[in-house]
Structure formats: structure tokens, C-alpha cells
Short mmCIF file of C-alpha atoms and ligand atoms in Angstrom, two decimals:
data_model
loop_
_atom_site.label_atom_id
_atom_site.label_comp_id
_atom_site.label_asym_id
_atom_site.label_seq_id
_atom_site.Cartn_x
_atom_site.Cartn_y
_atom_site.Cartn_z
CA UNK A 1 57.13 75.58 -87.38
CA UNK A 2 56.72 71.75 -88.48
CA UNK A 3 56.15 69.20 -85.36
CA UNK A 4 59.32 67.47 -84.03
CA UNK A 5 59.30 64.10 -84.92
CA UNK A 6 59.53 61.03 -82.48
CA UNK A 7 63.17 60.77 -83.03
CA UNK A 8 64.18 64.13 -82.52
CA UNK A 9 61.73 64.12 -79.19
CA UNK A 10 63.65 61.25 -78.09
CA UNK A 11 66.98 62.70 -78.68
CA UNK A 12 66.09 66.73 -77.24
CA UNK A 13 64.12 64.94 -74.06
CA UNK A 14 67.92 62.66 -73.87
CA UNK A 15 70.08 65.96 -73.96
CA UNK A 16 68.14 67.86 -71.36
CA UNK A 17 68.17 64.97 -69.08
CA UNK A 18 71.58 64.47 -69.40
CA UNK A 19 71.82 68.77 -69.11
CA UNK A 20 70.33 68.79 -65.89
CA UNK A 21 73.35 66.95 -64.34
CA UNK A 22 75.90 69.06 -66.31
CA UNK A 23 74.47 72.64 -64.89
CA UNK A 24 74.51 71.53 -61.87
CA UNK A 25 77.78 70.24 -61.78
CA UNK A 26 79.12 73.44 -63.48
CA UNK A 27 77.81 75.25 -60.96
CA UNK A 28 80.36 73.86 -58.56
CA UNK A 29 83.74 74.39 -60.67
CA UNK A 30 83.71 77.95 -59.70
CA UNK A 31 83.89 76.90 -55.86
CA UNK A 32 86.67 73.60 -57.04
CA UNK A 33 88.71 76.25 -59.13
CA UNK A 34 90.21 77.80 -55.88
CA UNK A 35 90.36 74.11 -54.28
CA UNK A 36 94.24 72.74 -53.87
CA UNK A 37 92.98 69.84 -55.62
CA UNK A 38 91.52 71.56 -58.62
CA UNK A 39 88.19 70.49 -60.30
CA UNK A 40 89.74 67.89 -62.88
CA UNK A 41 88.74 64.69 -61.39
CA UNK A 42 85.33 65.63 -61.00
CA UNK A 43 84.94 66.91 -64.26
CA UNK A 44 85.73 63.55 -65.41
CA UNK A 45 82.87 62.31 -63.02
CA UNK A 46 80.80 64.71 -64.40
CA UNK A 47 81.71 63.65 -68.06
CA UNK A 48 80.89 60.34 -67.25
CA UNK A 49 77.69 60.87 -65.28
CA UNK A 50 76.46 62.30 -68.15
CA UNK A 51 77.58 59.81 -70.64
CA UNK A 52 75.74 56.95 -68.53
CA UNK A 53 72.70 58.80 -68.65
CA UNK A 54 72.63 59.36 -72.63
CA UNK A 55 73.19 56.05 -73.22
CA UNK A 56 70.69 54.64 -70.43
CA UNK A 57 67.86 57.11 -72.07
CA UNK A 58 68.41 55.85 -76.06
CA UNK A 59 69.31 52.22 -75.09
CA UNK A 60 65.54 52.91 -73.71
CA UNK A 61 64.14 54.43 -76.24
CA UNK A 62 66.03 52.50 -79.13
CA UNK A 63 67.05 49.05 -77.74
CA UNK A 64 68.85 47.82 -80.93
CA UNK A 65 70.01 50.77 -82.28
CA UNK A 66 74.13 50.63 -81.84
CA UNK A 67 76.02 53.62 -80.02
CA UNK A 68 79.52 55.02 -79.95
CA UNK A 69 80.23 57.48 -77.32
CA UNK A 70 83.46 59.60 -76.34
CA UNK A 71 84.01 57.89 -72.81
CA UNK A 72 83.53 54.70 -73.73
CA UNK A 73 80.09 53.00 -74.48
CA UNK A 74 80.09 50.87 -77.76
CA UNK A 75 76.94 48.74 -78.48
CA UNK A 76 77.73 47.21 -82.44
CA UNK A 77 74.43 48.02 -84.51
CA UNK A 78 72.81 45.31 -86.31
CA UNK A 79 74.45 45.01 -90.13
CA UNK A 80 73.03 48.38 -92.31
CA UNK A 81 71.53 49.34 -88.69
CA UNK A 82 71.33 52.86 -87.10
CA UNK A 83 73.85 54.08 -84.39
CA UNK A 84 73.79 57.21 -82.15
CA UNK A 85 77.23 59.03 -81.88
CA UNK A 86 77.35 60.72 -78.90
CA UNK A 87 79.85 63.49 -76.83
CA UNK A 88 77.92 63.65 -73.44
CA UNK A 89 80.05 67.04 -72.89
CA UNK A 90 81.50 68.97 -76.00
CA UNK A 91 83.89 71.28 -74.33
CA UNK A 92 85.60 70.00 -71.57
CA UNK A 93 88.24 72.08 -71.48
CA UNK A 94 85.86 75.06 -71.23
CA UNK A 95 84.04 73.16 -68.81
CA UNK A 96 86.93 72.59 -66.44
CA UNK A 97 87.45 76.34 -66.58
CA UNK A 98 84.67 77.42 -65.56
CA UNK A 99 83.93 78.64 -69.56
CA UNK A 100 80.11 78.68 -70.05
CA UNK A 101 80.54 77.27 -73.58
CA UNK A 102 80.48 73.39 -74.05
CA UNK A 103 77.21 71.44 -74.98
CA UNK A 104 75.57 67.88 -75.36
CA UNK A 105 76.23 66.31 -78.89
CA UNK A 106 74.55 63.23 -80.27
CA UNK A 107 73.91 62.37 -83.71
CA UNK A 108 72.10 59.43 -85.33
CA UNK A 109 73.98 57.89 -88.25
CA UNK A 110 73.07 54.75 -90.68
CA UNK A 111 76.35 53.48 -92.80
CA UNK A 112 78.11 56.73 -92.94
CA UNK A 113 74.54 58.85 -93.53
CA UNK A 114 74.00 61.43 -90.88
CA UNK A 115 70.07 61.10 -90.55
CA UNK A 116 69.70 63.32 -87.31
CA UNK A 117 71.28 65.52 -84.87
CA UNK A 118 71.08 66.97 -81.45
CA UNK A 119 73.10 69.53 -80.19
CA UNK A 120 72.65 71.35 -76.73
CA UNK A 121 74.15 74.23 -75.30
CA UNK A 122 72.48 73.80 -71.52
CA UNK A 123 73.92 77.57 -70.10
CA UNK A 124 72.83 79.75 -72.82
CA UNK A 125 69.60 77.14 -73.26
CA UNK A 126 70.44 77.13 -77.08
CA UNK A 127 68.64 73.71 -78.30
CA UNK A 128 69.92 73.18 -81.89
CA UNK A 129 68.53 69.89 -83.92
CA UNK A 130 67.85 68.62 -87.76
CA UNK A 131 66.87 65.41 -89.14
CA UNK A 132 67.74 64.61 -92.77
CA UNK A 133 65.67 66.06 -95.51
CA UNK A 134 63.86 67.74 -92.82
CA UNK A 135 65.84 71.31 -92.37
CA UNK A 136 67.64 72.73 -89.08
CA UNK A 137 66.49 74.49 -86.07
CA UNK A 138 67.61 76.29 -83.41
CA UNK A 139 64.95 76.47 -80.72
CA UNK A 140 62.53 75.26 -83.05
CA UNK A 141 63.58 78.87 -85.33
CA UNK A 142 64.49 77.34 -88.93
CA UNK A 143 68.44 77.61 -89.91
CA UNK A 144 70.03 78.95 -92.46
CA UNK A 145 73.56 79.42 -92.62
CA UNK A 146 75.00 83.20 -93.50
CA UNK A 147 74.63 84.53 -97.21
CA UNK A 148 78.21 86.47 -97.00
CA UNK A 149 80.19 86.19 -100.12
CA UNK A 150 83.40 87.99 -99.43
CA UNK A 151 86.20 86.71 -97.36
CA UNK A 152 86.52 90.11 -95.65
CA UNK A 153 83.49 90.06 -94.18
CA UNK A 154 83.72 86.32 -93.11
CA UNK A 155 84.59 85.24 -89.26
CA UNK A 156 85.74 81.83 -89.20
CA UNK A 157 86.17 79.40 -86.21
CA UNK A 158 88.41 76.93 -86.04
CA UNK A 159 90.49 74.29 -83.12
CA UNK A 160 94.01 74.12 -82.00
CA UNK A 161 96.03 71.58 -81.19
CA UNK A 162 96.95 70.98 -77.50
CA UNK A 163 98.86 69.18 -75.01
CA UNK A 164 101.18 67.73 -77.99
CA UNK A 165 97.99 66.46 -79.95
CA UNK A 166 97.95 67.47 -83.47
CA UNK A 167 99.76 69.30 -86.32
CA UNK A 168 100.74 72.27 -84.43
CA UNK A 169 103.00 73.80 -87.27
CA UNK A 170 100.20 73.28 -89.70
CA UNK A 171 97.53 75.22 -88.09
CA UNK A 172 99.91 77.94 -87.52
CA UNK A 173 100.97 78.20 -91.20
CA UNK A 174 96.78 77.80 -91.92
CA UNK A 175 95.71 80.54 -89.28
CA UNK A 176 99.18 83.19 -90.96
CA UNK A 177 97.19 82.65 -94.40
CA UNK A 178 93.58 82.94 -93.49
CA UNK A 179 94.30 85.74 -90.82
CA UNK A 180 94.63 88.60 -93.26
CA UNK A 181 91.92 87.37 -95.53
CA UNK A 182 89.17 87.62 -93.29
CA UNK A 183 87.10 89.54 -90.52
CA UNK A 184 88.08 87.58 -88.04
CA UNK A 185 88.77 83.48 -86.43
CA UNK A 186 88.03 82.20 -83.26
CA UNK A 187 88.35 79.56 -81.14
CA UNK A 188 85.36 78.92 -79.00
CA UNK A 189 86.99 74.96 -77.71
CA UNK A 190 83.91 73.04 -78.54
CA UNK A 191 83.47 71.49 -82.06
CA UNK A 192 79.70 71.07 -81.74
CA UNK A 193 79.16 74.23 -81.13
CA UNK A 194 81.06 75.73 -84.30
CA UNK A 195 79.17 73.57 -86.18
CA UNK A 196 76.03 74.58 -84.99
CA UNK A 197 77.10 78.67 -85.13
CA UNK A 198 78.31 77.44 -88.93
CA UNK A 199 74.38 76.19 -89.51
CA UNK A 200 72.75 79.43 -87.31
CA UNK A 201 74.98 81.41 -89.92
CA UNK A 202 77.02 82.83 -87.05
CA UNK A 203 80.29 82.02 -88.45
CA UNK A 204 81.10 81.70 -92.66
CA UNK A 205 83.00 78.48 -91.82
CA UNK A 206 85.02 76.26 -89.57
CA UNK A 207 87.94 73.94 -90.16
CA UNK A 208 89.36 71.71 -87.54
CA UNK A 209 91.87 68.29 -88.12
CA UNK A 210 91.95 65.41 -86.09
CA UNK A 211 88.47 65.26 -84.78
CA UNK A 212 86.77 62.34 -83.70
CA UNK A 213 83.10 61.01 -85.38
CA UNK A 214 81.52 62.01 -81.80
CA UNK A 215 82.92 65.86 -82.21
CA UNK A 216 81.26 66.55 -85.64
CA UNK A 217 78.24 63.82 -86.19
CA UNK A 218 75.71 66.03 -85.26
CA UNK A 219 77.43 69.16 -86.02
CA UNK A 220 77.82 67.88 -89.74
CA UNK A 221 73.93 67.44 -90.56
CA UNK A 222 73.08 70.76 -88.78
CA UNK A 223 75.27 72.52 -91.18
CA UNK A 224 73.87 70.93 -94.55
CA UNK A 225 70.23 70.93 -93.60
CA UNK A 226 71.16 74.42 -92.53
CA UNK A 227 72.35 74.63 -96.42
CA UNK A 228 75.69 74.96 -95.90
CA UNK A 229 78.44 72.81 -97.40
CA UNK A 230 80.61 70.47 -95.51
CA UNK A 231 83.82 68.48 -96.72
CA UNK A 232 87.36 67.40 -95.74
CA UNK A 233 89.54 70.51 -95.29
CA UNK A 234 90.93 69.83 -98.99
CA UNK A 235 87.50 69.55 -100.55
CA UNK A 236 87.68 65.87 -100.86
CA UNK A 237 84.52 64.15 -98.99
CA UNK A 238 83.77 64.38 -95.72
CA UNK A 239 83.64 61.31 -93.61
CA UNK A 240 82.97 60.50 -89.59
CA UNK A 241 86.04 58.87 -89.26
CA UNK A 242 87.96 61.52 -91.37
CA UNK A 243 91.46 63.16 -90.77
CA UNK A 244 89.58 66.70 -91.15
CA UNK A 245 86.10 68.84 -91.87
CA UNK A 246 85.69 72.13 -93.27
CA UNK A 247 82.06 73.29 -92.85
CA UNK A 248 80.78 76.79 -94.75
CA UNK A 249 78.17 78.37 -95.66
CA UNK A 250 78.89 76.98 -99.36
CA UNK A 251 79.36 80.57 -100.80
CA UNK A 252 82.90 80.74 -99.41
CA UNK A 253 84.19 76.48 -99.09
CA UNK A 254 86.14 77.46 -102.64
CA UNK A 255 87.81 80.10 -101.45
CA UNK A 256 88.40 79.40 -97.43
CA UNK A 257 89.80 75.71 -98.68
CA UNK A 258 92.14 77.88 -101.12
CA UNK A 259 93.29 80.05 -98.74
CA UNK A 260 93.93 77.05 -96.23
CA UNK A 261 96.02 75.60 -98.75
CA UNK A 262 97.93 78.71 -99.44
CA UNK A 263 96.03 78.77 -103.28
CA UNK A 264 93.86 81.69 -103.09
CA UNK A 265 93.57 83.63 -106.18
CA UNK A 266 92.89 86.98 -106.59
C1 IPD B 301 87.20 68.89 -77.99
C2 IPD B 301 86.51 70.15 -78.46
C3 IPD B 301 87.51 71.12 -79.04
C4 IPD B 301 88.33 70.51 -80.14
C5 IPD B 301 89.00 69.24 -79.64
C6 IPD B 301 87.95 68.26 -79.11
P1 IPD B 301 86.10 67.58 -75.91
O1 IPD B 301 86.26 67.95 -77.50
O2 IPD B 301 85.53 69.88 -79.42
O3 IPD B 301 86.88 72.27 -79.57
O4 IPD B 301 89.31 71.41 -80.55
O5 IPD B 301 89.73 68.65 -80.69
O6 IPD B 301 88.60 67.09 -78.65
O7 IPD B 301 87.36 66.90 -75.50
O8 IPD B 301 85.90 68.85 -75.21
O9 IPD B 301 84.92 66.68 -75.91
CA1 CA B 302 84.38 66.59 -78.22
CA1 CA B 303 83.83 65.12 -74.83
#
């Protein structure tokens, strides 16, 4: 097992500060669930608690790196510069429920290259990180995504739209065409964390629209150090600010992008 490097020391040590404050904070939704009031407003507390803490710990460690972050917190990096892209809680919704899936996501991205990611599941104490070049690890275990080569025997993961968000009609027609192709689809509710299970080779791929950079930064570099293949959902390339991102284990993009599209051939 190769040495973390300073940056991805910085960024784990970030995550499970941040972590801390999240478990504990979980710990109380079960006793807010049955409260009249419910446990939404101090989920957002607890979203933004954690959010000020990320940002406090890299401003610290990187004072002029820039920084994007879900709730809020811009800081421009310097022209050609380095910014972190952070979601201090992947999995809100999960979160709110008392769901013991949602994680800690921050990447580290330099004009539109993804050069390192963090990615932290704090229940099930799943630590996943990569750095460009460098490979990707999941509790310091080196990645690789799954070597499955038939769509029947691939379980895909994937996000739905909600609350009005989204191209509800679209995913439906995507999910009746890639339903009877394959083993199986999910939908865990926190983007990160597909990624990352695309990478660990845990799922054959993942497609999701409308995402924002924060959702798949880190999730994006796990899955090609991991050696797996990532792109828009119709193969084009993949950006941060993108409309869409289908991530495989590059055995099956071809044919998962086909079927998406309603094109497979058999
Ligand atoms: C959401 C999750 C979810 C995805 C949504 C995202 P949030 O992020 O990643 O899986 O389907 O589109 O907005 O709001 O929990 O940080
Ligand atoms: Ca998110
Ligand atoms: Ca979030």
C-alpha cells in the first residue's frame, strides 16, 4: 500500500472532522423523526455545520486554493489555480430519514482536471480516495472497478428526479429499457456514493442527469483511477458542469449508453 500523500492527508483528516459532527447529529434524527416538528430544519443546520467546517479546515490547509461548495461557500481560485468542490453531506434526503447512507464529498479540480478526491461514508466508516495518476482506494485497499461483461449480470445504480426537479418522463422511459437488460438498478439517493460503489466495482455503472459539479467531482476521479470509464450519458465528454454522467466499468459504457438510448443491438 503506497503512502498517502500530503494532499490526500489533508483532505481524509478534513472529511473525518467534518464526520464527527454528522454522526452525531444523525444520531438524533431517530429521536426528531417522531417530533411534531420533524427533523428538517436541523438537518439543514447540520448540513451547514458541516459545510463551515470543510471549508474552515482547507482554507487552512490551502489558503489560495479556490472552493465551491453545495451550501454556499465560493472563494474564486487564482487564474489556472486549483479549487476544492465540496458536498459537506451527499445524501440528505437519506439523512433526513434516518437512512444510514449519505457521505462527505470533496474533490480537488484544476481547469476542468479532476486531480484528487475524497469521499466518506462516516456510518459504515468506508473512507474512499484517489489522486490523479495515482490509483483508487478504499480504506487504503486498491480499486478496481468490476470485470463483468454481460448486461445480465450487471446491477446498475442510478437517481430520480424529485419534488418536480428533472426529466421525470425520461428516466422512466430509460429505467423501462435498461430494466429487462440487466441484473438489477438501484437507487441508493447519494451520487457520491454510486460513484464510489462504480470504482469499488460494486455496481457495472451509474447514470444520473442534472447533477451538480459538487455531486460527481470526486466521484468522477474515483471511478477512472479505479479504471473505469466515465462520460456524458450519450458518450460525449464528461464535464463538472455537465447536463449528465454515465460512469462504468468501461466493459459495458457501449452497451449501457445504447440501451439508455433505446439503441442496443443484439
Ligand atoms: C443528491 C443526491 C442524490 C441525487 C440528487 C442530489 P444531496 O444530493 O446525490 O442521489 O439523486 O440529484 O441532489 O442533495 O443529497 O446533496
Ligand atoms: Ca449532493
Ligand atoms: Ca448536499
Amino acid at each position: 500500500m503506497p503512502a498517502r500523500s500530503p494532499l490526500i492527508n489533508i483532505m481524509v483528516r478534513t472529511a473525518q472532522h467534518a464526520a464527527r459532527g454528522l454522526k452525531r447529529d444523525f444520531g438524533e434524527i431517530e429521536q426528531l423523526q417522531v417530533s411534531r416538528k420533524g427533523p428538517a430544519d436541523f438537518v439543514s443546520t447540520a448540513d451547514l455545520r458541516a459545510e463551515k467546517q470543510v471549508t474552515e479546515d482547507l482554507i487552512k490547509a490551502r489558503p489560495d486554493y479556490g472552493l465551491l461548495s453545495e451550501e454556499g461557500s465560493v472563494r474564486e481560485p487564482r487564474a489556472g489555480g486549483p479549487r476544492w468542490v465540496i458536498d459537506p453531506l451527499d445524501g440528505t434526503t437519506n439523512f433526513l430519514h434516518g437512512i444510514p447512507h449519505f457521505a462527505i464529498s470533496i474533490g480537488l479540480e484544476q481547469t476542468g482536471t479532476l486531480l484528487a478526491a475524497v469521499v466518506y461514508d462516516p456510518i459504515k466508516d468506508e473512507l474512499f480516495h484517489a489522486e490523479k495518476g495515482g490509483g483508487a482506494f478504499l480504506n487504503d485497499r486498491r480499486l478496481r472497478v468490476s470485470s463483468r461483461r454481460k448486461l445480465e449480470e450487471a446491477v446498475l445504480a442510478t437517481g430520480m428526479p424529485f419534488k418536480g426537479h428533472g426529466d421525470t418522463t425520461r428516466l422512466i422511459e430509460e429505467v423501462g429499457r435498461v430494466m429487462p437488460e440487466v441484473a438489477g438498478i438501484r437507487r441508493f439517493g447519494a451520487a457520491a456514493l454510486d460513484l464510489a460503489y462504480v470504482a469499488a466495482g460494486r455496481f457495472e455503472a451509474f447514470w444520473e442527469r442534472d447533477l451538480k459539479p459538487w455531486d460527481v467531482a470526486a466521484g468522477a476521479l474515483l471511478v477512472r483511477e479505479a479504471g473505469g470509464y466515465v462520460s456524458a450519458i450519450d458518450g460525449r465528454d464528461f464535464t463538472l458542469d455537465g447536463k449528465s454522467v454515465l460512469a462504468s466499468n468501461s466493459n459495458l459504457h457501449t452497451d449501457v449508453s445504447a440501451a439508455l438510448a433505446g439503441r442496443l443491438k443484439r
